[in-house]
Amino acid sequence: MAGVSEATVSRVMSGSGLVKEETKRRVLQAAKRLNYYPNAIARSFARGRSGNLGVILPFVPKVHLFSTYYFSEILSGIGKKVQEYGYNLLLLFRSPEETMDFTHIYRTQKADACIILGARDVPEERRALRELSEQSLPFCLVNQRFSGSEFNEVDADHVHGSYEAVRHLIDRGYRSIAFLNGPLHYSNSADRLQGYKKALAEAGLPYAEELVFMGNYSRKSGYEASRFIYARRNEIDAVFAANDRMAIGLMQGLREYGVRAGEHIAVVGYDDSDGSKITDPPLTTVHVPFYEMGMAAAGIVLAQADGEQASGVKHVLPTSLVVRESSGPRINGRADRTAAAGPER
């Protein structure tokens, strides 16, 4: 109908190559009259590419993943950059303990590049990621680092973020500061522990392993930790939690014992999630630029997929402390625990 070759139609519909304006007008006019649209699946077969960016997420039963601030912010940032590049977003789920055959995603043309969230620093995960790297398949890790690797990685400065959080408590006069951390097979947990130790050392305060508690980044694990922290209430006057969800669960649990954050004990979280602003009292926390991390990771990996970027990019974004009421100053040189003898649970 347009009186041109198939190749010319292809160039017009894909927006690639030089085509005269008059020819382009005739092709688009014919396409409109015929109600013709390119078949994306057929085009992907012809090009040997899917046009998809895969995002691999941990699947946790009974957890509303997309209501979690961390994932929703990162995915929003990824989606923004994917739109700019003209790609589609494909979400892929795996169980937290599962080691995937990541190369299968590329072999079956499900995705041209992948962003991996929730990667664990364990031998089998390293092997799976190394296989991707050795085959020059574009991928990027977010919020996880693997020392000695040449993987694309986008992270935040969690060492400095935790250091600032603990330093803030020390500057407020707190001296016996407990730490509620996440699993150490995540590099950000190890980084937060390093920042915690650094702040204590600079202030001349001893590091005590018995003041380090382990959660799994869930609100429930923070709630459960409140029992152990309450048992040492005469020893602990402040708690730094490695994310807001654990901090909020901890505050909830302590409140049931009659211990109020910002009054009887100081509590600092990490992430600056939406929930941190509406807790009672509002939660002092560390702002992490998750949206920007998602955008950066997508930009890096899509540029590599398009042949514009080499692998091995390491990108670290800054964090910042947000001070609210949960870390109120000590009273008369010591935390006021006069109301801290609630019922046993």
GROMACS .gro file of C-alpha atoms in nm:
model
  345
    1MET     CA    1   0.000   0.000   0.000
    2ALA     CA    2   0.287   0.241   0.074
    3GLY     CA    3   0.483   0.128  -0.232
    4VAL     CA    4   0.806   0.056  -0.038
    5SER     CA    5   1.009  -0.251   0.059
    6GLU     CA    6   0.963  -0.458   0.376
    7ALA     CA    7   1.301  -0.331   0.495
    8THR     CA    8   1.184   0.030   0.467
    9VAL     CA    9   0.867  -0.050   0.664
   10SER     CA   10   1.083  -0.216   0.928
   11ARG     CA   11   1.307   0.090   0.957
   12VAL     CA   12   1.007   0.322   0.990
   13MET     CA   13   0.828   0.110   1.251
   14SER     CA   14   1.143   0.059   1.462
   15GLY     CA   15   1.257   0.420   1.428
   16SER     CA   16   1.602   0.311   1.312
   17GLY     CA   17   1.793   0.415   1.001
   18LEU     CA   18   1.745   0.710   0.767
   19VAL     CA   19   1.411   0.730   0.588
   20LYS     CA   20   1.281   1.027   0.389
   21GLU     CA   21   0.999   1.214   0.563
   22GLU     CA   22   0.761   1.161   0.272
   23THR     CA   23   0.831   0.786   0.271
   24LYS     CA   24   0.786   0.770   0.648
   25ARG     CA   25   0.453   0.954   0.615
   26ARG     CA   26   0.325   0.707   0.353
   27VAL     CA   27   0.425   0.405   0.562
   28LEU     CA   28   0.263   0.536   0.880
   29GLN     CA   29  -0.050   0.636   0.688
   30ALA     CA   30  -0.076   0.286   0.539
   31ALA     CA   31  -0.022   0.127   0.882
   32LYS     CA   32  -0.302   0.339   1.024
   33ARG     CA   33  -0.544   0.247   0.745
   34LEU     CA   34  -0.464  -0.123   0.788
   35ASN     CA   35  -0.473  -0.097   1.168
   36TYR     CA   36  -0.125  -0.257   1.166
   37TYR     CA   37   0.095  -0.288   1.473
   38PRO     CA   38   0.433  -0.466   1.491
   39ASN     CA   39   0.419  -0.799   1.677
   40ALA     CA   40   0.659  -0.756   1.969
   41ILE     CA   41   0.706  -1.132   2.013
   42ALA     CA   42   0.783  -1.185   1.644
   43ARG     CA   43   1.027  -0.893   1.649
   44SER     CA   44   1.205  -1.036   1.954
   45PHE     CA   45   1.247  -1.371   1.775
   46ALA     CA   46   1.381  -1.200   1.464
   47ARG     CA   47   1.627  -0.989   1.660
   48GLY     CA   48   1.719  -1.263   1.907
   49ARG     CA   49   1.632  -1.023   2.192
   50SER     CA   50   1.334  -1.003   2.424
   51GLY     CA   51   1.329  -0.631   2.495
   52ASN     CA   52   1.284  -0.719   2.864
   53LEU     CA   53   1.482  -0.623   3.172
   54GLY     CA   54   1.441  -0.897   3.431
   55VAL     CA   55   1.428  -0.813   3.802
   56ILE     CA   56   1.486  -1.115   4.027
   57LEU     CA   57   1.316  -1.083   4.365
   58PRO     CA   58   1.307  -1.310   4.670
   59PHE     CA   59   0.965  -1.467   4.723
   60VAL     CA   60   0.871  -1.487   5.091
   61PRO     CA   61   0.533  -1.649   5.173
   62LYS     CA   62   0.287  -1.427   5.362
   63VAL     CA   63   0.503  -1.117   5.307
   64HIS     CA   64   0.348  -0.836   5.102
   65LEU     CA   65   0.664  -0.766   4.905
   66PHE     CA   66   0.539  -0.463   4.712
   67SER     CA   67   0.421  -0.289   5.027
   68THR     CA   68   0.776  -0.312   5.160
   69TYR     CA   69   0.941   0.029   5.123
   70TYR     CA   70   1.278  -0.115   5.017
   71PHE     CA   71   1.142  -0.312   4.721
   72SER     CA   72   0.879  -0.059   4.611
   73GLU     CA   73   1.132   0.226   4.597
   74ILE     CA   74   1.396   0.025   4.409
   75LEU     CA   75   1.139  -0.107   4.160
   76SER     CA   76   1.007   0.245   4.102
   77GLY     CA   77   1.358   0.364   4.019
   78ILE     CA   78   1.417   0.068   3.787
   79GLY     CA   79   1.082   0.128   3.614
   80LYS     CA   80   1.169   0.493   3.548
   81LYS     CA   81   1.494   0.404   3.372
   82VAL     CA   82   1.341   0.108   3.182
   83GLN     CA   83   1.083   0.347   3.037
   84GLU     CA   84   1.358   0.579   2.916
   85TYR     CA   85   1.535   0.293   2.737
   86GLY     CA   86   1.215   0.158   2.578
   87TYR     CA   87   1.239  -0.180   2.753
   88ASN     CA   88   0.973  -0.382   2.933
   89LEU     CA   89   1.002  -0.494   3.295
   90LEU     CA   90   0.980  -0.864   3.378
   91LEU     CA   91   0.956  -0.968   3.745
   92LEU     CA   92   1.099  -1.308   3.838
   93PHE     CA   93   1.068  -1.464   4.183
   94ARG     CA   94   1.274  -1.716   4.374
   95SER     CA   95   1.263  -1.848   4.729
   96PRO     CA   96   1.516  -1.675   4.958
   97GLU     CA   97   1.728  -1.990   5.002
   98GLU     CA   98   1.710  -2.096   4.634
   99THR     CA   99   2.015  -2.065   4.408
  100MET     CA  100   1.885  -2.000   4.058
  101ASP     CA  101   2.031  -2.101   3.726
  102PHE     CA  102   2.046  -1.738   3.617
  103THR     CA  103   2.178  -1.823   3.268
  104HIS     CA  104   1.849  -2.002   3.191
  105ILE     CA  105   1.673  -1.662   3.186
  106TYR     CA  106   1.900  -1.548   2.901
  107ARG     CA  107   1.903  -1.879   2.710
  108THR     CA  108   1.523  -1.883   2.693
  109GLN     CA  109   1.521  -1.516   2.585
  110LYS     CA  110   1.306  -1.412   2.879
  111ALA     CA  111   1.531  -1.111   2.942
  112ASP     CA  112   1.826  -0.936   2.781
  113ALA     CA  113   1.963  -0.819   3.117
  114CYS     CA  114   1.885  -0.875   3.486
  115ILE     CA  115   1.891  -0.688   3.816
  116ILE     CA  116   1.921  -0.916   4.118
  117LEU     CA  117   1.780  -0.816   4.457
  118GLY     CA  118   1.838  -1.014   4.774
  119ALA     CA  119   2.158  -1.189   4.659
  120ARG     CA  120   2.340  -1.375   4.939
  121ASP     CA  121   2.716  -1.402   4.983
  122VAL     CA  122   2.729  -1.783   4.997
  123PRO     CA  123   2.948  -2.014   4.779
  124GLU     CA  124   2.667  -2.145   4.556
  125GLU     CA  125   2.541  -1.792   4.485
  126ARG     CA  126   2.890  -1.675   4.396
  127ARG     CA  127   2.927  -1.966   4.151
  128ALA     CA  128   2.595  -1.885   3.981
  129LEU     CA  129   2.687  -1.517   3.946
  130ARG     CA  130   3.039  -1.599   3.827
  131GLU     CA  131   2.886  -1.811   3.550
  132LEU     CA  132   2.689  -1.508   3.432
  133SER     CA  133   3.001  -1.292   3.442
  134GLU     CA  134   3.214  -1.543   3.253
  135GLN     CA  135   2.954  -1.555   2.974
  136SER     CA  136   2.943  -1.171   2.961
  137LEU     CA  137   2.569  -1.170   3.034
  138PRO     CA  138   2.463  -0.825   3.161
  139PHE     CA  139   2.342  -0.818   3.521
  140CYS     CA  140   2.364  -0.589   3.823
  141LEU     CA  141   2.335  -0.646   4.197
  142VAL     CA  142   2.156  -0.392   4.416
  143ASN     CA  143   2.232  -0.341   4.785
  144GLN     CA  144   2.475  -0.633   4.789
  145ARG     CA  145   2.851  -0.649   4.727
  146PHE     CA  146   3.078  -0.946   4.664
  147SER     CA  147   3.439  -0.873   4.758
  148GLY     CA  148   3.693  -0.960   4.489
  149SER     CA  149   3.429  -0.979   4.215
  150GLU     CA  150   3.394  -0.795   3.885
  151PHE     CA  151   3.015  -0.784   3.903
  152ASN     CA  152   2.813  -0.469   3.840
  153GLU     CA  153   2.704  -0.350   4.185
  154VAL     CA  154   2.497  -0.056   4.308
  155ASP     CA  155   2.502   0.000   4.682
  156ALA     CA  156   2.468   0.267   4.949
  157ASP     CA  157   2.736   0.368   5.198
  158HIS     CA  158   2.599   0.157   5.484
  159VAL     CA  159   2.921   0.176   5.686
  160HIS     CA  160   2.893   0.555   5.707
  161GLY     CA  161   2.515   0.540   5.757
  162SER     CA  162   2.544   0.314   6.060
  163TYR     CA  163   2.840   0.508   6.193
  164GLU     CA  164   2.632   0.829   6.182
  165ALA     CA  165   2.339   0.660   6.356
  166VAL     CA  166   2.550   0.529   6.645
  167ARG     CA  167   2.757   0.848   6.664
  168HIS     CA  168   2.429   1.041   6.701
  169LEU     CA  169   2.333   0.824   7.001
  170ILE     CA  170   2.676   0.870   7.157
  171ASP     CA  171   2.655   1.247   7.107
  172ARG     CA  172   2.319   1.241   7.286
  173GLY     CA  173   2.490   1.088   7.588
  174TYR     CA  174   2.405   0.719   7.541
  175ARG     CA  175   2.683   0.476   7.626
  176SER     CA  176   2.535   0.125   7.635
  177ILE     CA  177   2.407   0.090   7.278
  178ALA     CA  178   2.267  -0.241   7.157
  179PHE     CA  179   2.259  -0.335   6.788
  180LEU     CA  180   1.979  -0.531   6.621
  181ASN     CA  181   2.127  -0.653   6.291
  182GLY     CA  182   2.019  -0.868   5.996
  183PRO     CA  183   2.181  -1.190   5.860
  184LEU     CA  184   2.550  -1.152   5.786
  185HIS     CA  185   2.533  -1.325   5.446
  186TYR     CA  186   2.408  -0.986   5.324
  187SER     CA  187   2.693  -0.740   5.275
  188ASN     CA  188   2.481  -0.450   5.402
  189SER     CA  189   2.445  -0.630   5.739
  190ALA     CA  190   2.822  -0.666   5.763
  191ASP     CA  191   2.862  -0.299   5.664
  192ARG     CA  192   2.621  -0.185   5.934
  193LEU     CA  193   2.809  -0.390   6.193
  194GLN     CA  194   3.135  -0.230   6.078
  195GLY     CA  195   2.987   0.120   6.115
  196TYR     CA  196   2.853   0.032   6.461
  197LYS     CA  197   3.196  -0.090   6.574
  198LYS     CA  198   3.371   0.213   6.423
  199ALA     CA  199   3.152   0.461   6.612
  200LEU     CA  200   3.203   0.278   6.943
  201ALA     CA  201   3.581   0.258   6.893
  202GLU     CA  202   3.614   0.629   6.811
  203ALA     CA  203   3.421   0.714   7.129
  204GLY     CA  204   3.636   0.481   7.339
  205LEU     CA  205   3.341   0.251   7.413
  206PRO     CA  206   3.391  -0.127   7.426
  207TYR     CA  207   3.229  -0.357   7.169
  208ALA     CA  208   3.026  -0.623   7.350
  209GLU     CA  209   2.896  -0.920   7.151
  210GLU     CA  210   2.621  -0.977   7.405
  211LEU     CA  211   2.469  -0.643   7.301
  212VAL     CA  212   2.441  -0.752   6.935
  213PHE     CA  213   2.109  -0.920   6.852
  214MET     CA  214   2.011  -1.093   6.529
  215GLY     CA  215   1.689  -1.040   6.332
  216ASN     CA  216   1.589  -1.103   5.972
  217TYR     CA  217   1.479  -0.751   5.869
  218SER     CA  218   1.112  -0.826   5.945
  219ARG     CA  219   0.892  -0.637   6.189
  220LYS     CA  220   0.824  -0.966   6.368
  221SER     CA  221   1.193  -1.025   6.438
  222GLY     CA  222   1.216  -0.677   6.592
  223TYR     CA  223   0.912  -0.749   6.807
  224GLU     CA  224   1.066  -1.078   6.924
  225ALA     CA  225   1.396  -0.906   7.005
  226SER     CA  226   1.217  -0.673   7.246
  227ARG     CA  227   1.192  -0.960   7.497
  228PHE     CA  228   1.571  -0.999   7.512
  229ILE     CA  229   1.640  -0.626   7.516
  230TYR     CA  230   1.383  -0.570   7.790
  231ALA     CA  231   1.553  -0.843   7.998
  232ARG     CA  232   1.869  -0.625   7.991
  233ARG     CA  233   1.686  -0.294   8.037
  234ASN     CA  234   1.911  -0.191   8.327
  235GLU     CA  235   2.215  -0.231   8.103
  236ILE     CA  236   2.094  -0.104   7.762
  237ASP     CA  237   1.998   0.260   7.720
  238ALA     CA  238   1.976   0.277   7.338
  239VAL     CA  239   1.922   0.045   7.039
  240PHE     CA  240   2.029   0.085   6.678
  241ALA     CA  241   1.824  -0.139   6.447
  242ALA     CA  242   1.951  -0.226   6.098
  243ASN     CA  243   1.621  -0.136   5.931
  244ASP     CA  244   1.301   0.048   6.015
  245ARG     CA  245   1.079  -0.261   6.011
  246MET     CA  246   1.280  -0.420   6.293
  247ALA     CA  247   1.294  -0.088   6.479
  248ILE     CA  248   0.916  -0.049   6.457
  249GLY     CA  249   0.859  -0.406   6.578
  250LEU     CA  250   1.103  -0.346   6.862
  251MET     CA  251   0.925  -0.026   6.968
  252GLN     CA  252   0.592  -0.206   6.961
  253GLY     CA  253   0.724  -0.490   7.177
  254LEU     CA  254   0.894  -0.259   7.427
  255ARG     CA  255   0.577  -0.051   7.458
  256GLU     CA  256   0.394  -0.361   7.577
  257TYR     CA  257   0.647  -0.381   7.861
  258GLY     CA  258   0.586  -0.016   7.946
  259VAL     CA  259   0.909   0.100   7.783
  260ARG     CA  260   0.863   0.395   7.549
  261ALA     CA  261   1.117   0.488   7.280
  262GLY     CA  262   1.250   0.841   7.315
  263GLU     CA  263   1.157   0.845   7.682
  264HIS     CA  264   1.290   0.533   7.858
  265ILE     CA  265   1.520   0.411   7.578
  266ALA     CA  266   1.648   0.561   7.253
  267VAL     CA  267   1.579   0.377   6.925
  268VAL     CA  268   1.727   0.449   6.582
  269GLY     CA  269   1.623   0.269   6.263
  270TYR     CA  270   1.759   0.254   5.910
  271ASP     CA  271   1.602   0.316   5.563
  272ASP     CA  272   1.383   0.627   5.627
  273SER     CA  273   1.075   0.433   5.520
  274ASP     CA  274   0.727   0.584   5.510
  275GLY     CA  275   0.648   0.403   5.836
  276SER     CA  276   0.930   0.581   6.020
  277LYS     CA  277   0.744   0.912   5.989
  278ILE     CA  278   0.418   0.791   6.145
  279THR     CA  279   0.541   0.580   6.438
  280ASP     CA  280   0.476   0.700   6.792
  281PRO     CA  281   0.716   0.865   6.847
  282PRO     CA  282   0.848   0.932   6.494
  283LEU     CA  283   1.158   0.724   6.432
  284THR     CA  284   1.510   0.862   6.397
  285THR     CA  285   1.656   0.677   6.100
  286VAL     CA  286   1.911   0.677   5.817
  287HIS     CA  287   1.789   0.780   5.473
  288VAL     CA  288   1.892   0.539   5.196
  289PRO     CA  289   1.833   0.651   4.833
  290PHE     CA  290   1.668   0.328   4.714
  291TYR     CA  291   1.486   0.495   4.421
  292GLU     CA  292   1.813   0.639   4.290
  293MET     CA  293   1.984   0.301   4.342
  294GLY     CA  294   1.720   0.135   4.124
  295MET     CA  295   1.764   0.395   3.851
  296ALA     CA  296   2.142   0.362   3.861
  297ALA     CA  297   2.134  -0.019   3.841
  298ALA     CA  298   1.894  -0.017   3.546
  299GLY     CA  299   2.102   0.244   3.364
  300ILE     CA  300   2.422   0.046   3.409
  301VAL     CA  301   2.285  -0.290   3.300
  302LEU     CA  302   2.079  -0.161   3.005
  303ALA     CA  303   2.379   0.033   2.876
  304GLN     CA  304   2.579  -0.291   2.895
  305ALA     CA  305   2.301  -0.482   2.714
  306ASP     CA  306   2.314  -0.220   2.436
  307GLY     CA  307   2.694  -0.251   2.412
  308GLU     CA  308   2.760   0.094   2.557
  309GLN     CA  309   2.900  -0.007   2.897
  310ALA     CA  310   3.163  -0.255   3.018
  311SER     CA  311   3.099  -0.476   3.323
  312GLY     CA  312   3.252  -0.431   3.669
  313VAL     CA  313   3.083  -0.099   3.754
  314LYS     CA  314   3.079  -0.025   4.129
  315HIS     CA  315   2.843   0.257   4.228
  316VAL     CA  316   2.799   0.365   4.593
  317LEU     CA  317   2.542   0.630   4.687
  318PRO     CA  318   2.555   0.841   5.006
  319THR     CA  319   2.323   0.803   5.307
  320SER     CA  320   2.211   1.068   5.557
  321LEU     CA  321   2.081   1.075   5.913
  322VAL     CA  322   1.722   1.192   5.977
  323VAL     CA  323   1.673   1.289   6.343
  324ARG     CA  324   1.327   1.252   6.496
  325GLU     CA  325   1.185   1.198   6.845
  326SER     CA  326   1.268   0.831   6.912
  327SER     CA  327   1.629   0.920   6.998
  328GLY     CA  328   1.554   1.198   7.247
  329PRO     CA  329   1.842   1.310   7.471
  330ARG     CA  330   1.918   1.131   7.796
  331ILE     CA  331   1.767   1.283   8.109
  332ASN     CA  332   2.011   1.403   8.379
  333GLY     CA  333   2.294   1.204   8.229
  334ARG     CA  334   2.110   0.871   8.222
  335ALA     CA  335   1.806   0.725   8.053
  336ASP     CA  336   1.486   0.768   8.254
  337ARG     CA  337   1.358   0.415   8.320
  338THR     CA  338   1.102   0.500   8.589
  339ALA     CA  339   0.818   0.356   8.378
  340ALA     CA  340   1.020   0.066   8.240
  341ALA     CA  341   0.889  -0.218   8.453
  342GLY     CA  342   0.593  -0.346   8.255
  343PRO     CA  343   0.433  -0.693   8.261
  344GLU     CA  344   0.617  -1.005   8.152
  345ARG     CA  345   0.504  -1.152   7.819
   0.00000   0.00000   0.00000
